[in-house]
């Protein structure tokens, strides 16, 4: 999570002060708490991740397993912390306690923490910053430690993390060891550690790491060069997102954190440039990132295949982190819009509805055969999903001296009392994303005049705001609707967002989805799954984007979803049978009318390994 | 090359009896002889491939290099043999002589030949058939040896190859060692060795290797399972081409060779099924094969991206080999058509027009930045190109007891005298593929009545045949036009193929190129390169497939090509600027008229690393 930066326009309330109390995200958080986090405990044991740390603590048995597995443990601990901030859970806190003791015991005398380089390769510490994940792991340790302290007051892990951070600050820096982390992550973590402790040297170390980039010395795996690690160009000179998508987006999140504290405008200019490049050239409709499996990387401009794309769950999480920080800088809706798009699509597709299985890769089309596993050998995504779901409420709202800003619509409680600015407690009630109606009640206020700002999402063609039954404004998407007054307890504000399903068209420069449309409703991207279309091969489906679509609430489907019914055609292969290419105009295709059922993309692959597609040919 | 199989409908004349004498392929063969083969000598030296064999011969210095490099040497020797059959070349034969001496010296006492397992891992011979390339290398050694003997009478290499084949037959077989080659190739080679020597055990060994497949025991690299090596299913039960494309197609070529000698109909049935699957589901317009970089593999049905496809040059060569064998079986035009499509497109794009640089991967779209290197670390393709170009004349014609069949139109001499069947010598003159006019003169004949069969390619909408000035028939593509009579020396047959450029449409199930058309003329696929379209971004080009196209012969462009001029539009990004996705209908695009210049696909990337595209959006 992010504390307010000194340069941020808006501030984040303390952990737990913006919390989900019902609705869509409460359900996801309950599954996360009851199913995913306990299953994570079992998987981390079964896969040897805990045992690695036990070995480092001098207490394990058997073989050391996956090299970078410490980070899976840290992210899982961070998830427990956030989850406990929502609702204390003695069961998972007891699991965490056991693991924290191990990590304490595994720390070396000089502060260094990394089970692989303690147990297996003790002489090779810091020998390959590009490919070993020591600084990356340090970052996740620091983040888990801060989360645990903020959530529960338990600062045992924070003591470990600070000793490690102090050790890193002794090793790296001007006049000491040079180099940058091959996998960014420690940047945001050290900025947050600076926020938590006030120790300036942690912030200086981030500046150092950021300035080291562009040496061209880090070379990627296989045929990848320095671009894989974003080491091909200095951070301030980059003009396009490039290389390994997760690394790129953890880096931009960290650099934005650095700007939030230092105000170095050259960094912000670069981040804004990269954001424009990414959204104009290298983003899937689902806000998935990384179009190429090879290098798990950003691809060329407009190279956005639906089938062979990577769109790693961790990349969507990283994008969410980055957009949150950009939003804090200057409060533009575009950042909250993109955060929302990742949250409900490219991110949420990374976990099954029952919280038991995951996706690492999130394509927008499957020709069948893709199934979710319970865990991965490289299990970076599952615990990253857990911590992000547990933290969902964090993204709901911010505060400023002049008021409260609501960004993500969740049934939630926003407690800004005790912070600088108006002393306010709000409750938000909504069936979002199924309904566009949001009711905000002022539960407490201090009598002063303050401004309530409500995001009208960029996707929304029309919205209205009413205060205690009185209309106060109409809006088109892409603004914050603001109402300033001396509020009284019990005042209600009703935001109504138009939620008609809409056909989306791709920029004609995108080759992979030419001649196709996708369906969105509210923030949700929809998809067709073969399980919902009996006797239809998804290869042969077309739709007329002039058609009227209908929605149906289906409480028993996929834990409750709004489906979209779309009039469509199923084209016969007819003259094409057995031919891939024919002279233009020589093959006729005729169709039969059908009604297609679309479900939210995030919920795909929960009912077997059938076909799926987001983009549907026009016909 | 392939000798007649006992089950073949048509027979191949001996090496050198169907030879290119002018025109398109004479030019390619001259470049191959004068530039590519001598450059190959230098590259094989510089890359250490010769030195590996020198080390195995006890005469090298320095380090062993690339593991599988022996095969690059064998294919290069095979190219020299075929080239010498066309026109003896003392210079390259001297190079070959030096290398043959090395290989003789490198052979082990028991007949084993493989420099890596002699020099580096002497104890690990035959320990990993899936991933080591020992049997694959043996196959290429055998093929080179047969070629050298047939071309020059020099049988030194054949003696080496037979001793090795005998050793392999002692190691593998029923009651001896089990297993199949991870990379097929030895199958066709051993069948040819059987044809050359009459030794039945070589043929039996092929049956053994083919029958070993389907064990599921060979596992691919990384996440690939047995499908990578075509070990997931017995050969007779396979219903789709799958896995590594080059391996799959060398296997099908070898199995077809086996059928040609054994007549085992269950093999042919499987091969026909795989051929239909491949051409109906998994083939690029260029007759490139292997749609996925990951695993260099065949992908799902209709998964045929233009940009991220693999389409390895060696896969096109393997397809050419397979189609030639299928054609020999039953003489269907479809096989000669596909051979032609690979030859002029997916294969020929693998080498630059000047014969100095190569492509391993042959995409149908480049967003820029792709350049041809002079050699590859894994240099399987360059010498494979050399041997294929040198052998081009082999594919021109076949003979049977009843006549002569002309399949590929090249200015050439077809000498069927001295073979069974009519004693005939033909000369063929043509500017094909630029012109569709082919003149065939009967130079010698024995006075008997025999049938001349001329392929009317499947792509051809109309063709006429005249004998000594008299029209004798009109045809649509996809048949052999036949004329039977008692020919006299001096008789001429003129075939005229309609060569109007045509727009090709993709099967609507192919997502990657929906809404686009491609231009073909004769057997050639055309493409747009940015170098030919000043002030036009290929991302923004559209064409109207109702437009009339014009052709221009450009003698100074790309060693002489026919260009195609296409009326087109350049669409403005206008409302799209900076957006990847917008509600359908909300963005307008207007175009300006331009004339686009298309060049043959095989000649792309000879003028710098600009953009290229085969499939052009309709607009």
PDB file of N, CA and C in Angstrom, chain A residues 223 279-281 283-285 293 301-304 307 365 367 503-509 511-512 514 516-517 539-540 545 573 576 578-584 613 615 617-618, chain B residues 223 279-281 283-285 293 301-304 307 365 367 503-512 514 516-517 539-540 545 573 576 578-584 613 615 617-618:
ATOM      1  N   UNK A 223      18.060 -14.367 -26.291  1.00  0.00           N
ATOM      2  CA  UNK A 223      18.416 -13.345 -27.272  1.00  0.00           C
ATOM      3  C   UNK A 223      18.090 -11.935 -26.793  1.00  0.00           C
ATOM      4  N   UNK A 279      -0.583   3.285 -23.187  1.00  0.00           N
ATOM      5  CA  UNK A 279      -2.029   3.254 -23.440  1.00  0.00           C
ATOM      6  C   UNK A 279      -2.360   3.521 -24.905  1.00  0.00           C
ATOM      7  N   UNK A 280      -1.445   4.165 -25.623  1.00  0.00           N
ATOM      8  CA  UNK A 280      -1.697   4.438 -27.046  1.00  0.00           C
ATOM      9  C   UNK A 280      -1.218   3.312 -27.949  1.00  0.00           C
ATOM     10  N   UNK A 281      -0.343   2.442 -27.457  1.00  0.00           N
ATOM     11  CA  UNK A 281       0.295   1.471 -28.358  1.00  0.00           C
ATOM     12  C   UNK A 281       0.369   0.037 -27.866  1.00  0.00           C
ATOM     13  N   UNK A 283      -1.392  -1.938 -25.070  1.00  0.00           N
ATOM     14  CA  UNK A 283      -2.288  -2.345 -23.996  1.00  0.00           C
ATOM     15  C   UNK A 283      -3.442  -3.147 -24.584  1.00  0.00           C
ATOM     16  N   UNK A 284      -3.723  -4.285 -23.968  1.00  0.00           N
ATOM     17  CA  UNK A 284      -4.911  -5.023 -24.386  1.00  0.00           C
ATOM     18  C   UNK A 284      -6.170  -4.386 -23.779  1.00  0.00           C
ATOM     19  N   UNK A 285      -7.307  -4.689 -24.372  1.00  0.00           N
ATOM     20  CA  UNK A 285      -8.574  -4.110 -23.920  1.00  0.00           C
ATOM     21  C   UNK A 285      -8.820  -4.383 -22.440  1.00  0.00           C
ATOM     22  N   UNK A 293       4.894 -13.602 -25.426  1.00  0.00           N
ATOM     23  CA  UNK A 293       5.368 -14.637 -24.514  1.00  0.00           C
ATOM     24  C   UNK A 293       6.892 -14.599 -24.426  1.00  0.00           C
ATOM     25  N   UNK A 301       4.483  -1.444 -31.300  1.00  0.00           N
ATOM     26  CA  UNK A 301       3.242  -0.669 -31.264  1.00  0.00           C
ATOM     27  C   UNK A 301       2.157  -1.404 -32.042  1.00  0.00           C
ATOM     28  N   UNK A 302       0.993  -1.514 -31.456  1.00  0.00           N
ATOM     29  CA  UNK A 302      -0.197  -2.118 -32.083  1.00  0.00           C
ATOM     30  C   UNK A 302      -0.082  -3.633 -32.264  1.00  0.00           C
ATOM     31  N   UNK A 303       0.952  -4.224 -31.733  1.00  0.00           N
ATOM     32  CA  UNK A 303       1.116  -5.689 -31.823  1.00  0.00           C
ATOM     33  C   UNK A 303       0.432  -6.280 -30.589  1.00  0.00           C
ATOM     34  N   UNK A 304      -0.841  -6.597 -30.732  1.00  0.00           N
ATOM     35  CA  UNK A 304      -1.673  -6.947 -29.585  1.00  0.00           C
ATOM     36  C   UNK A 304      -2.530  -8.174 -29.882  1.00  0.00           C
ATOM     37  N   UNK A 307      -4.548 -14.169 -28.780  1.00  0.00           N
ATOM     38  CA  UNK A 307      -4.295 -15.562 -28.415  1.00  0.00           C
ATOM     39  C   UNK A 307      -2.906 -15.782 -27.824  1.00  0.00           C
ATOM     40  N   UNK A 365      -8.178 -14.754 -25.974  1.00  0.00           N
ATOM     41  CA  UNK A 365      -8.804 -15.766 -26.814  1.00  0.00           C
ATOM     42  C   UNK A 365      -8.195 -17.117 -26.469  1.00  0.00           C
ATOM     43  N   UNK A 367      -8.486 -21.136 -27.956  1.00  0.00           N
ATOM     44  CA  UNK A 367      -9.073 -22.113 -28.875  1.00  0.00           C
ATOM     45  C   UNK A 367      -9.347 -23.419 -28.140  1.00  0.00           C
ATOM     46  N   UNK A 503     -20.581  -1.918 -27.695  1.00  0.00           N
ATOM     47  CA  UNK A 503     -19.591  -2.556 -28.558  1.00  0.00           C
ATOM     48  C   UNK A 503     -18.359  -1.656 -28.639  1.00  0.00           C
ATOM     49  N   UNK A 504     -17.200  -2.246 -28.485  1.00  0.00           N
ATOM     50  CA  UNK A 504     -15.947  -1.497 -28.598  1.00  0.00           C
ATOM     51  C   UNK A 504     -15.243  -1.890 -29.897  1.00  0.00           C
ATOM     52  N   UNK A 505     -14.653  -0.901 -30.544  1.00  0.00           N
ATOM     53  CA  UNK A 505     -13.904  -1.155 -31.782  1.00  0.00           C
ATOM     54  C   UNK A 505     -12.414  -0.962 -31.520  1.00  0.00           C
ATOM     55  N   UNK A 506     -11.581  -1.713 -32.213  1.00  0.00           N
ATOM     56  CA  UNK A 506     -10.133  -1.530 -32.056  1.00  0.00           C
ATOM     57  C   UNK A 506      -9.591  -0.501 -33.037  1.00  0.00           C
ATOM     58  N   UNK A 507      -8.564   0.191 -32.642  1.00  0.00           N
ATOM     59  CA  UNK A 507      -7.819   1.054 -33.562  1.00  0.00           C
ATOM     60  C   UNK A 507      -7.461   0.232 -34.809  1.00  0.00           C
ATOM     61  N   UNK A 508      -7.729   0.782 -36.004  1.00  0.00           N
ATOM     62  CA  UNK A 508      -7.488  -0.013 -37.217  1.00  0.00           C
ATOM     63  C   UNK A 508      -6.026  -0.401 -37.418  1.00  0.00           C
ATOM     64  N   UNK A 509      -5.138   0.175 -36.647  1.00  0.00           N
ATOM     65  CA  UNK A 509      -3.735  -0.238 -36.757  1.00  0.00           C
ATOM     66  C   UNK A 509      -3.453  -1.569 -36.052  1.00  0.00           C
ATOM     67  N   UNK A 511      -3.567  -5.112 -36.021  1.00  0.00           N
ATOM     68  CA  UNK A 511      -3.837  -6.153 -37.015  1.00  0.00           C
ATOM     69  C   UNK A 511      -4.610  -7.326 -36.431  1.00  0.00           C
ATOM     70  N   UNK A 512      -4.284  -7.698 -35.203  1.00  0.00           N
ATOM     71  CA  UNK A 512      -4.742  -8.987 -34.679  1.00  0.00           C
ATOM     72  C   UNK A 512      -6.256  -9.065 -34.510  1.00  0.00           C
ATOM     73  N   UNK A 514      -8.589  -6.930 -36.221  1.00  0.00           N
ATOM     74  CA  UNK A 514      -9.266  -6.154 -37.261  1.00  0.00           C
ATOM     75  C   UNK A 514     -10.641  -6.763 -37.564  1.00  0.00           C
ATOM     76  N   UNK A 516     -13.298  -6.751 -35.873  1.00  0.00           N
ATOM     77  CA  UNK A 516     -13.972  -7.363 -34.730  1.00  0.00           C
ATOM     78  C   UNK A 516     -14.431  -6.283 -33.757  1.00  0.00           C
ATOM     79  N   UNK A 517     -15.355  -6.664 -32.919  1.00  0.00           N
ATOM     80  CA  UNK A 517     -15.783  -5.789 -31.824  1.00  0.00           C
ATOM     81  C   UNK A 517     -15.763  -6.597 -30.532  1.00  0.00           C
ATOM     82  N   UNK A 539     -15.388 -20.332 -33.497  1.00  0.00           N
ATOM     83  CA  UNK A 539     -14.654 -19.929 -34.700  1.00  0.00           C
ATOM     84  C   UNK A 539     -15.565 -19.284 -35.733  1.00  0.00           C
ATOM     85  N   UNK A 540     -16.851 -19.571 -35.663  1.00  0.00           N
ATOM     86  CA  UNK A 540     -17.765 -19.191 -36.745  1.00  0.00           C
ATOM     87  C   UNK A 540     -18.750 -18.092 -36.368  1.00  0.00           C
ATOM     88  N   UNK A 545     -22.699  -5.010 -34.931  1.00  0.00           N
ATOM     89  CA  UNK A 545     -22.600  -4.050 -33.832  1.00  0.00           C
ATOM     90  C   UNK A 545     -23.746  -3.041 -33.792  1.00  0.00           C
ATOM     91  N   UNK A 573     -19.093 -22.865 -42.908  1.00  0.00           N
ATOM     92  CA  UNK A 573     -17.829 -22.863 -43.648  1.00  0.00           C
ATOM     93  C   UNK A 573     -18.078 -23.055 -45.142  1.00  0.00           C
ATOM     94  N   UNK A 576     -15.721 -22.900 -48.028  1.00  0.00           N
ATOM     95  CA  UNK A 576     -14.361 -22.862 -47.488  1.00  0.00           C
ATOM     96  C   UNK A 576     -13.838 -24.230 -47.102  1.00  0.00           C
ATOM     97  N   UNK A 578     -12.053 -27.069 -46.091  1.00  0.00           N
ATOM     98  CA  UNK A 578     -10.756 -27.620 -46.487  1.00  0.00           C
ATOM     99  C   UNK A 578      -9.805 -26.633 -47.122  1.00  0.00           C
ATOM    100  N   UNK A 579     -10.226 -25.383 -47.304  1.00  0.00           N
ATOM    101  CA  UNK A 579      -9.320 -24.400 -47.902  1.00  0.00           C
ATOM    102  C   UNK A 579      -9.039 -23.278 -46.914  1.00  0.00           C
ATOM    103  N   UNK A 580      -7.802 -22.861 -46.869  1.00  0.00           N
ATOM    104  CA  UNK A 580      -7.451 -21.729 -46.009  1.00  0.00           C
ATOM    105  C   UNK A 580      -7.492 -20.410 -46.768  1.00  0.00           C
ATOM    106  N   UNK A 581      -7.216 -20.467 -48.067  1.00  0.00           N
ATOM    107  CA  UNK A 581      -7.110 -19.244 -48.870  1.00  0.00           C
ATOM    108  C   UNK A 581      -7.775 -19.480 -50.207  1.00  0.00           C
ATOM    109  N   UNK A 582      -8.629 -18.549 -50.607  1.00  0.00           N
ATOM    110  CA  UNK A 582      -9.283 -18.641 -51.913  1.00  0.00           C
ATOM    111  C   UNK A 582      -9.284 -17.257 -52.546  1.00  0.00           C
ATOM    112  N   UNK A 583      -9.437 -17.196 -53.869  1.00  0.00           N
ATOM    113  CA  UNK A 583      -9.551 -15.867 -54.480  1.00  0.00           C
ATOM    114  C   UNK A 583     -10.703 -15.085 -53.849  1.00  0.00           C
ATOM    115  N   UNK A 584     -10.448 -13.822 -53.588  1.00  0.00           N
ATOM    116  CA  UNK A 584     -11.452 -12.948 -52.972  1.00  0.00           C
ATOM    117  C   UNK A 584     -12.765 -13.036 -53.751  1.00  0.00           C
ATOM    118  N   UNK A 613     -13.530 -16.174 -26.428  1.00  0.00           N
ATOM    119  CA  UNK A 613     -13.024 -15.029 -27.176  1.00  0.00           C
ATOM    120  C   UNK A 613     -13.636 -13.729 -26.686  1.00  0.00           C
ATOM    121  N   UNK A 615     -12.820 -10.679 -28.533  1.00  0.00           N
ATOM    122  CA  UNK A 615     -13.091  -9.963 -29.787  1.00  0.00           C
ATOM    123  C   UNK A 615     -13.901 -10.863 -30.717  1.00  0.00           C
ATOM    124  N   UNK A 617     -15.805 -11.252 -34.449  1.00  0.00           N
ATOM    125  CA  UNK A 617     -15.844 -10.678 -35.798  1.00  0.00           C
ATOM    126  C   UNK A 617     -17.189 -10.008 -36.082  1.00  0.00           C
ATOM    127  N   UNK A 618     -17.113  -8.902 -36.795  1.00  0.00           N
ATOM    128  CA  UNK A 618     -18.339  -8.268 -37.284  1.00  0.00           C
ATOM    129  C   UNK A 618     -18.828  -9.035 -38.506  1.00  0.00           C
TER     130      UNK A 618
ATOM    131  N   UNK B 223       8.389 -26.623 -21.526  1.00  0.00           N
ATOM    132  CA  UNK B 223       7.060 -27.113 -21.200  1.00  0.00           C
ATOM    133  C   UNK B 223       6.523 -28.063 -22.260  1.00  0.00           C
ATOM    134  N   UNK B 279      -2.962 -28.544 -44.719  1.00  0.00           N
ATOM    135  CA  UNK B 279      -3.361 -27.538 -45.702  1.00  0.00           C
ATOM    136  C   UNK B 279      -4.714 -26.918 -45.364  1.00  0.00           C
ATOM    137  N   UNK B 280      -5.523 -27.612 -44.576  1.00  0.00           N
ATOM    138  CA  UNK B 280      -6.831 -27.063 -44.203  1.00  0.00           C
ATOM    139  C   UNK B 280      -6.773 -26.212 -42.944  1.00  0.00           C
ATOM    140  N   UNK B 281      -5.719 -26.365 -42.142  1.00  0.00           N
ATOM    141  CA  UNK B 281      -5.722 -25.720 -40.814  1.00  0.00           C
ATOM    142  C   UNK B 281      -4.445 -25.002 -40.405  1.00  0.00           C
ATOM    143  N   UNK B 283      -1.364 -23.720 -42.319  1.00  0.00           N
ATOM    144  CA  UNK B 283      -0.418 -23.335 -43.368  1.00  0.00           C
ATOM    145  C   UNK B 283      -0.559 -21.855 -43.658  1.00  0.00           C
ATOM    146  N   UNK B 284       0.545 -21.169 -43.721  1.00  0.00           N
ATOM    147  CA  UNK B 284       0.498 -19.767 -44.138  1.00  0.00           C
ATOM    148  C   UNK B 284       0.377 -19.683 -45.663  1.00  0.00           C
ATOM    149  N   UNK B 285      -0.094 -18.535 -46.134  1.00  0.00           N
ATOM    150  CA  UNK B 285      -0.288 -18.346 -47.571  1.00  0.00           C
ATOM    151  C   UNK B 285       0.980 -18.622 -48.364  1.00  0.00           C
ATOM    152  N   UNK B 293       6.492 -19.468 -32.537  1.00  0.00           N
ATOM    153  CA  UNK B 293       7.910 -19.423 -32.182  1.00  0.00           C
ATOM    154  C   UNK B 293       8.202 -20.405 -31.053  1.00  0.00           C
ATOM    155  N   UNK B 301      -5.542 -25.073 -34.969  1.00  0.00           N
ATOM    156  CA  UNK B 301      -6.175 -24.858 -36.257  1.00  0.00           C
ATOM    157  C   UNK B 301      -6.517 -23.383 -36.433  1.00  0.00           C
ATOM    158  N   UNK B 302      -6.200 -22.852 -37.575  1.00  0.00           N
ATOM    159  CA  UNK B 302      -6.496 -21.463 -37.951  1.00  0.00           C
ATOM    160  C   UNK B 302      -5.690 -20.433 -37.160  1.00  0.00           C
ATOM    161  N   UNK B 303      -4.745 -20.884 -36.362  1.00  0.00           N
ATOM    162  CA  UNK B 303      -3.896 -19.945 -35.607  1.00  0.00           C
ATOM    163  C   UNK B 303      -2.699 -19.624 -36.484  1.00  0.00           C
ATOM    164  N   UNK B 304      -2.810 -18.571 -37.275  1.00  0.00           N
ATOM    165  CA  UNK B 304      -1.842 -18.295 -38.326  1.00  0.00           C
ATOM    166  C   UNK B 304      -1.450 -16.820 -38.346  1.00  0.00           C
ATOM    167  N   UNK B 307       2.746 -11.974 -38.023  1.00  0.00           N
ATOM    168  CA  UNK B 307       3.922 -11.326 -37.438  1.00  0.00           C
ATOM    169  C   UNK B 307       4.735 -12.265 -36.552  1.00  0.00           C
ATOM    170  N   UNK B 365       4.680 -10.528 -41.941  1.00  0.00           N
ATOM    171  CA  UNK B 365       4.554  -9.112 -41.612  1.00  0.00           C
ATOM    172  C   UNK B 365       5.736  -8.708 -40.756  1.00  0.00           C
ATOM    173  N   UNK B 367       6.984  -5.182 -38.638  1.00  0.00           N
ATOM    174  CA  UNK B 367       6.768  -3.784 -38.266  1.00  0.00           C
ATOM    175  C   UNK B 367       8.087  -3.015 -38.314  1.00  0.00           C
ATOM    176  N   UNK B 503      -6.489 -11.000 -55.980  1.00  0.00           N
ATOM    177  CA  UNK B 503      -6.618 -10.808 -54.538  1.00  0.00           C
ATOM    178  C   UNK B 503      -7.036 -12.129 -53.914  1.00  0.00           C
ATOM    179  N   UNK B 504      -6.359 -12.499 -52.838  1.00  0.00           N
ATOM    180  CA  UNK B 504      -6.697 -13.720 -52.120  1.00  0.00           C
ATOM    181  C   UNK B 504      -7.351 -13.352 -50.791  1.00  0.00           C
ATOM    182  N   UNK B 505      -8.365 -14.124 -50.417  1.00  0.00           N
ATOM    183  CA  UNK B 505      -9.051 -13.906 -49.138  1.00  0.00           C
ATOM    184  C   UNK B 505      -8.718 -15.052 -48.186  1.00  0.00           C
ATOM    185  N   UNK B 506      -8.665 -14.760 -46.900  1.00  0.00           N
ATOM    186  CA  UNK B 506      -8.420 -15.831 -45.924  1.00  0.00           C
ATOM    187  C   UNK B 506      -9.724 -16.460 -45.452  1.00  0.00           C
ATOM    188  N   UNK B 507      -9.666 -17.721 -45.120  1.00  0.00           N
ATOM    189  CA  UNK B 507     -10.788 -18.378 -44.460  1.00  0.00           C
ATOM    190  C   UNK B 507     -11.204 -17.528 -43.254  1.00  0.00           C
ATOM    191  N   UNK B 508     -12.515 -17.253 -43.113  1.00  0.00           N
ATOM    192  CA  UNK B 508     -12.924 -16.362 -42.008  1.00  0.00           C
ATOM    193  C   UNK B 508     -12.604 -16.900 -40.616  1.00  0.00           C
ATOM    194  N   UNK B 509     -12.219 -18.162 -40.524  1.00  0.00           N
ATOM    195  CA  UNK B 509     -11.823 -18.674 -39.212  1.00  0.00           C
ATOM    196  C   UNK B 509     -10.412 -18.246 -38.798  1.00  0.00           C
ATOM    197  N   UNK B 510      -9.654 -17.689 -39.731  1.00  0.00           N
ATOM    198  CA  UNK B 510      -8.300 -17.236 -39.369  1.00  0.00           C
ATOM    199  C   UNK B 510      -8.410 -15.846 -38.751  1.00  0.00           C
ATOM    200  N   UNK B 511      -8.236 -15.780 -37.453  1.00  0.00           N
ATOM    201  CA  UNK B 511      -8.417 -14.501 -36.762  1.00  0.00           C
ATOM    202  C   UNK B 511      -7.386 -13.466 -37.172  1.00  0.00           C
ATOM    203  N   UNK B 512      -6.144 -13.915 -37.349  1.00  0.00           N
ATOM    204  CA  UNK B 512      -5.028 -12.967 -37.438  1.00  0.00           C
ATOM    205  C   UNK B 512      -5.090 -12.066 -38.663  1.00  0.00           C
ATOM    206  N   UNK B 514      -8.111 -11.408 -40.502  1.00  0.00           N
ATOM    207  CA  UNK B 514      -9.505 -11.095 -40.839  1.00  0.00           C
ATOM    208  C   UNK B 514      -9.584  -9.724 -41.513  1.00  0.00           C
ATOM    209  N   UNK B 516      -8.709  -8.791 -44.404  1.00  0.00           N
ATOM    210  CA  UNK B 516      -7.559  -8.428 -45.232  1.00  0.00           C
ATOM    211  C   UNK B 516      -7.530  -9.281 -46.493  1.00  0.00           C
ATOM    212  N   UNK B 517      -6.803  -8.814 -47.462  1.00  0.00           N
ATOM    213  CA  UNK B 517      -6.553  -9.594 -48.671  1.00  0.00           C
ATOM    214  C   UNK B 517      -5.055  -9.573 -48.965  1.00  0.00           C
ATOM    215  N   UNK B 539       1.117   0.736 -41.643  1.00  0.00           N
ATOM    216  CA  UNK B 539       0.056   0.499 -40.654  1.00  0.00           C
ATOM    217  C   UNK B 539      -1.285   1.048 -41.125  1.00  0.00           C
ATOM    218  N   UNK B 540      -1.264   2.008 -42.050  1.00  0.00           N
ATOM    219  CA  UNK B 540      -2.485   2.741 -42.380  1.00  0.00           C
ATOM    220  C   UNK B 540      -3.025   2.445 -43.774  1.00  0.00           C
ATOM    221  N   UNK B 545     -10.555  -4.638 -52.877  1.00  0.00           N
ATOM    222  CA  UNK B 545     -10.283  -5.806 -53.721  1.00  0.00           C
ATOM    223  C   UNK B 545     -11.049  -5.808 -55.036  1.00  0.00           C
ATOM    224  N   UNK B 573      -5.233   8.534 -38.949  1.00  0.00           N
ATOM    225  CA  UNK B 573      -5.600   8.051 -37.611  1.00  0.00           C
ATOM    226  C   UNK B 573      -6.685   8.940 -37.012  1.00  0.00           C
ATOM    227  N   UNK B 576      -8.618   8.594 -33.830  1.00  0.00           N
ATOM    228  CA  UNK B 576      -8.020   7.520 -33.047  1.00  0.00           C
ATOM    229  C   UNK B 576      -6.804   7.969 -32.265  1.00  0.00           C
ATOM    230  N   UNK B 578      -4.016   8.412 -30.220  1.00  0.00           N
ATOM    231  CA  UNK B 578      -3.767   8.156 -28.804  1.00  0.00           C
ATOM    232  C   UNK B 578      -4.705   7.159 -28.159  1.00  0.00           C
ATOM    233  N   UNK B 579      -5.660   6.613 -28.900  1.00  0.00           N
ATOM    234  CA  UNK B 579      -6.591   5.643 -28.313  1.00  0.00           C
ATOM    235  C   UNK B 579      -6.454   4.308 -29.026  1.00  0.00           C
ATOM    236  N   UNK B 580      -6.485   3.251 -28.261  1.00  0.00           N
ATOM    237  CA  UNK B 580      -6.456   1.915 -28.854  1.00  0.00           C
ATOM    238  C   UNK B 580      -7.858   1.352 -29.045  1.00  0.00           C
ATOM    239  N   UNK B 581      -8.770   1.749 -28.193  1.00  0.00           N
ATOM    240  CA  UNK B 581     -10.131   1.177 -28.223  1.00  0.00           C
ATOM    241  C   UNK B 581     -11.137   2.303 -27.995  1.00  0.00           C
ATOM    242  N   UNK B 582     -12.148   2.347 -28.842  1.00  0.00           N
ATOM    243  CA  UNK B 582     -13.207   3.342 -28.689  1.00  0.00           C
ATOM    244  C   UNK B 582     -14.544   2.655 -28.951  1.00  0.00           C
ATOM    245  N   UNK B 583     -15.634   3.244 -28.451  1.00  0.00           N
ATOM    246  CA  UNK B 583     -16.937   2.667 -28.787  1.00  0.00           C
ATOM    247  C   UNK B 583     -17.106   2.578 -30.305  1.00  0.00           C
ATOM    248  N   UNK B 584     -17.624   1.451 -30.749  1.00  0.00           N
ATOM    249  CA  UNK B 584     -17.845   1.222 -32.186  1.00  0.00           C
ATOM    250  C   UNK B 584     -18.605   2.391 -32.791  1.00  0.00           C
ATOM    251  N   UNK B 613       4.333  -6.113 -45.318  1.00  0.00           N
ATOM    252  CA  UNK B 613       3.134  -6.888 -45.022  1.00  0.00           C
ATOM    253  C   UNK B 613       2.620  -7.600 -46.261  1.00  0.00           C
ATOM    254  N   UNK B 615      -0.547  -9.417 -45.980  1.00  0.00           N
ATOM    255  CA  UNK B 615      -1.996  -9.223 -45.878  1.00  0.00           C
ATOM    256  C   UNK B 615      -2.301  -7.748 -45.677  1.00  0.00           C
ATOM    257  N   UNK B 617      -5.262  -4.791 -45.202  1.00  0.00           N
ATOM    258  CA  UNK B 617      -6.665  -4.608 -44.820  1.00  0.00           C
ATOM    259  C   UNK B 617      -7.514  -4.120 -45.996  1.00  0.00           C
ATOM    260  N   UNK B 618      -8.720  -4.645 -46.042  1.00  0.00           N
ATOM    261  CA  UNK B 618      -9.678  -4.118 -47.021  1.00  0.00           C
ATOM    262  C   UNK B 618     -10.227  -2.792 -46.497  1.00  0.00           C
TER     263      UNK B 618
END
